[in-house]
Amino acid sequence: SKGLGGKQAQYYSKRFHKQVESRIRIENDLKTAIEKDQFILYYQPQVDAETFDIVGVEALIRWEHPELGLIPPDDFIPIAEESDYINELGRWVLHKACEQFGQWMKYPNVEKMTFTIAVNLSARQLKDTGLVKYLLECIERYQIPPEKLELELTESSLESSLVALAMLKSLSDLGVKLALDDFGTGYSSLSHLNKYPFNILKIDKSFVQHIESEEEASLLKAISSFAHSLNYETVAEGVETELQRDICCRLGVKRLQGYLFSRPIPPEDLERNWIK
Ligand code: C2E
Ligand code: CA
Ligand code: CA
Ligand code: CA
C-alpha cells in the first residue's frame, strides 16, 4: 500500500527532523500551498462490523511538499490552527471531499444509501461564520445527500462557547451527521454530551490498537457500552488485528476503521480496490 507508514514517510521524517527551521518553513509555505495545489486528500475505508463491506470513508489530508515530501497532518494542521488559515484550509477540504464524493456517487456501491464520507473539522472552524453557507453550496453543487456527509469534531470544539453550540446546531440542521472524534480521550464535557447534536461517537484508537487479549479490552467495553446506552452510533478506529476486530464486533460497534482493513490511500487506489 502507499499509506503514510511506508518508506516515503520514514524518509520524510528523517530528513524533516534534521531541519531546524522546518517549523518556520512549514508556516511560510502553508500560506501558498492551496494556490500551488499541494494538498491531497487520502481516504481510509470504514467497514460494516457485520459484513466487512465498505460503508464509508474518512478523508485525511496530506501535503505534497515539493522539497520536504509527503507531510502528515499532525505536522501542519496544528500550525494552521494557530491562525485563521485553518478556515481556508478547512474549506478546501470540505470542497474537495464533496467534489470527490460527487464523482464516486456514479458507482452503485457509493450511491447506495449507506455509503458515507467523513471530514475532519477543527474547533476553530466553528467560529468561521460563513461555514454553513459554504458547506450548503458544496452540497448543492455536487448534489451530495447531506445525511451521507459526516463532520468529525473533537471534544476541544465543545469547550469553548455558545457560538460553537449554535454552529453545531446549524450544521446539524443542514442534515449532515456530526461525529465526536477521539471519543474517550477527554472527559471535560461528557456530562453535557446530550446538549450537542452528535449522532456518532468515534471511539479513539488508543482504546483499540493496543489490545492483545480479551482482558485488555475492559476500557473499550466500558466506553462502547456507555455510547450504546446513550443511543449513539459507534465507529472504532485503529483496528489493526483480527482480535481487535472481533472484540469490537462482539461489543456491537457498528463500523470499523483501521490498518487491518486499509491504510488511508489516494483516491485512485480507493476507487480501484474498494468501490469499482
Ligand atoms: P484522526 O481524525 O483521529 O484520524 C485518525 C488517524 O489515525 C489518521 O492519521 C489515520 O491514518 C490513523 N489511523 C487509522 N487507522 C489506524 C490504525 O489502525 N492504526 C494507527 N496507528 N493509526 C491509524 P492521520 O491521517 O495522520 O491524521 C492525523 C490527524 O490529523 C487526524 O486524526 C486529524 O485530527 C487530523 N486531520 C487529518 N486530516 C484533517 C483535515 O482534513 N482537517 C483537520 N482539521 N484535521 C485533519
Ligand atoms: Ca477523524
Ligand atoms: Ca480519531
Ligand atoms: Ca486525533
PDB file of C-alpha atoms and ligand atoms in Angstrom, residues 44 58 60-62 73-74 77 93 120-122 181-182 205 209 237-240 258-259 264, ligand 1:
ATOM      1  CA  GLN A  44      -9.471   5.429   4.639  1.00  0.00           C
ATOM      2  CA  GLU A  58     -12.741   9.215   6.183  1.00  0.00           C
ATOM      3  CA  LEU A  60      -7.457  12.623   5.683  1.00  0.00           C
ATOM      4  CA  ILE A  61      -5.326  15.441   4.354  1.00  0.00           C
ATOM      5  CA  ARG A  62      -1.675  15.194   3.295  1.00  0.00           C
ATOM      6  CA  PRO A  73      -1.414  16.339   9.020  1.00  0.00           C
ATOM      7  CA  ASP A  74      -0.105  16.264  12.577  1.00  0.00           C
ATOM      8  CA  ILE A  77      -2.723  21.124  10.925  1.00  0.00           C
ATOM      9  CA  VAL A  93     -11.006  20.062   2.447  1.00  0.00           C
ATOM     10  CA  ASN A 120     -12.468  16.392   9.965  1.00  0.00           C
ATOM     11  CA  LEU A 121     -13.262  19.884  11.202  1.00  0.00           C
ATOM     12  CA  SER A 122     -11.047  21.903  13.532  1.00  0.00           C
ATOM     13  CA  ASP A 181     -13.910  12.164  17.248  1.00  0.00           C
ATOM     14  CA  ASP A 182     -11.286  10.692  19.610  1.00  0.00           C
ATOM     15  CA  LYS A 205      -7.812   4.372  18.600  1.00  0.00           C
ATOM     16  CA  GLN A 209      -4.968  -0.556  18.872  1.00  0.00           C
ATOM     17  CA  GLU A 237     -10.756   3.476  14.736  1.00  0.00           C
ATOM     18  CA  GLY A 238      -7.293   1.935  14.991  1.00  0.00           C
ATOM     19  CA  VAL A 239      -8.419  -1.642  14.350  1.00  0.00           C
ATOM     20  CA  GLU A 240      -5.138  -3.360  13.492  1.00  0.00           C
ATOM     21  CA  GLY A 258      -8.052   0.662  10.793  1.00  0.00           C
ATOM     22  CA  TYR A 259      -4.930  -0.699   9.175  1.00  0.00           C
ATOM     23  CA  PRO A 264      -5.554   5.827   4.170  1.00  0.00           C
TER      24      PRO A 264
HETATM   25  P1  C2E B   1      -7.932  11.480  13.383  1.00  0.00           P
HETATM   26  O1  C2E B   1      -9.063  12.282  12.829  1.00  0.00           O
HETATM   27  O2  C2E B   1      -8.109  10.867  14.710  1.00  0.00           O
HETATM   28  O3  C2E B   1      -7.626  10.414  12.257  1.00  0.00           O
HETATM   29  C1  C2E B   1      -7.236   9.088  12.504  1.00  0.00           C
HETATM   30  C2  C2E B   1      -5.739   8.931  12.355  1.00  0.00           C
HETATM   31  O4  C2E B   1      -5.409   7.592  12.713  1.00  0.00           O
HETATM   32  C3  C2E B   1      -5.235   9.105  10.929  1.00  0.00           C
HETATM   33  O5  C2E B   1      -3.926   9.669  10.991  1.00  0.00           O
HETATM   34  C4  C2E B   1      -5.179   7.685  10.431  1.00  0.00           C
HETATM   35  O6  C2E B   1      -4.267   7.491   9.376  1.00  0.00           O
HETATM   36  C5  C2E B   1      -4.720   6.961  11.659  1.00  0.00           C
HETATM   37  N1  C2E B   1      -5.106   5.568  11.658  1.00  0.00           N
HETATM   38  C6  C2E B   1      -6.126   4.969  11.023  1.00  0.00           C
HETATM   39  N2  C2E B   1      -6.169   3.657  11.267  1.00  0.00           N
HETATM   40  C7  C2E B   1      -5.137   3.381  12.084  1.00  0.00           C
HETATM   41  C8  C2E B   1      -4.633   2.171  12.692  1.00  0.00           C
HETATM   42  O7  C2E B   1      -5.178   1.079  12.530  1.00  0.00           O
HETATM   43  N3  C2E B   1      -3.539   2.304  13.486  1.00  0.00           N
HETATM   44  C9  C2E B   1      -2.922   3.504  13.694  1.00  0.00           C
HETATM   45  N4  C2E B   1      -1.847   3.528  14.465  1.00  0.00           N
HETATM   46  N5  C2E B   1      -3.365   4.662  13.132  1.00  0.00           N
HETATM   47  C10 C2E B   1      -4.453   4.591  12.338  1.00  0.00           C
HETATM   48  P2  C2E B   1      -3.506  10.882  10.034  1.00  0.00           P
HETATM   49  O8  C2E B   1      -4.079  10.687   8.678  1.00  0.00           O
HETATM   50  O9  C2E B   1      -2.044  11.067  10.174  1.00  0.00           O
HETATM   51  O10 C2E B   1      -4.253  12.116  10.687  1.00  0.00           O
HETATM   52  C11 C2E B   1      -3.892  12.581  11.953  1.00  0.00           C
HETATM   53  C12 C2E B   1      -4.846  13.648  12.441  1.00  0.00           C
HETATM   54  O11 C2E B   1      -4.765  14.828  11.645  1.00  0.00           O
HETATM   55  C13 C2E B   1      -6.301  13.231  12.372  1.00  0.00           C
HETATM   56  O12 C2E B   1      -6.603  12.387  13.462  1.00  0.00           O
HETATM   57  C14 C2E B   1      -6.984  14.572  12.451  1.00  0.00           C
HETATM   58  O13 C2E B   1      -7.052  15.034  13.783  1.00  0.00           O
HETATM   59  C15 C2E B   1      -6.023  15.450  11.677  1.00  0.00           C
HETATM   60  N6  C2E B   1      -6.525  15.642  10.297  1.00  0.00           N
HETATM   61  C16 C2E B   1      -6.359  14.846   9.221  1.00  0.00           C
HETATM   62  N7  C2E B   1      -6.982  15.377   8.128  1.00  0.00           N
HETATM   63  C17 C2E B   1      -7.555  16.527   8.563  1.00  0.00           C
HETATM   64  C18 C2E B   1      -8.359  17.541   7.914  1.00  0.00           C
HETATM   65  O14 C2E B   1      -8.694  17.485   6.723  1.00  0.00           O
HETATM   66  N8  C2E B   1      -8.759  18.584   8.700  1.00  0.00           N
HETATM   67  C19 C2E B   1      -8.444  18.672  10.026  1.00  0.00           C
HETATM   68  N9  C2E B   1      -8.885  19.734  10.719  1.00  0.00           N
HETATM   69  N10 C2E B   1      -7.718  17.742  10.651  1.00  0.00           N
HETATM   70  C20 C2E B   1      -7.284  16.685   9.936  1.00  0.00           C
END
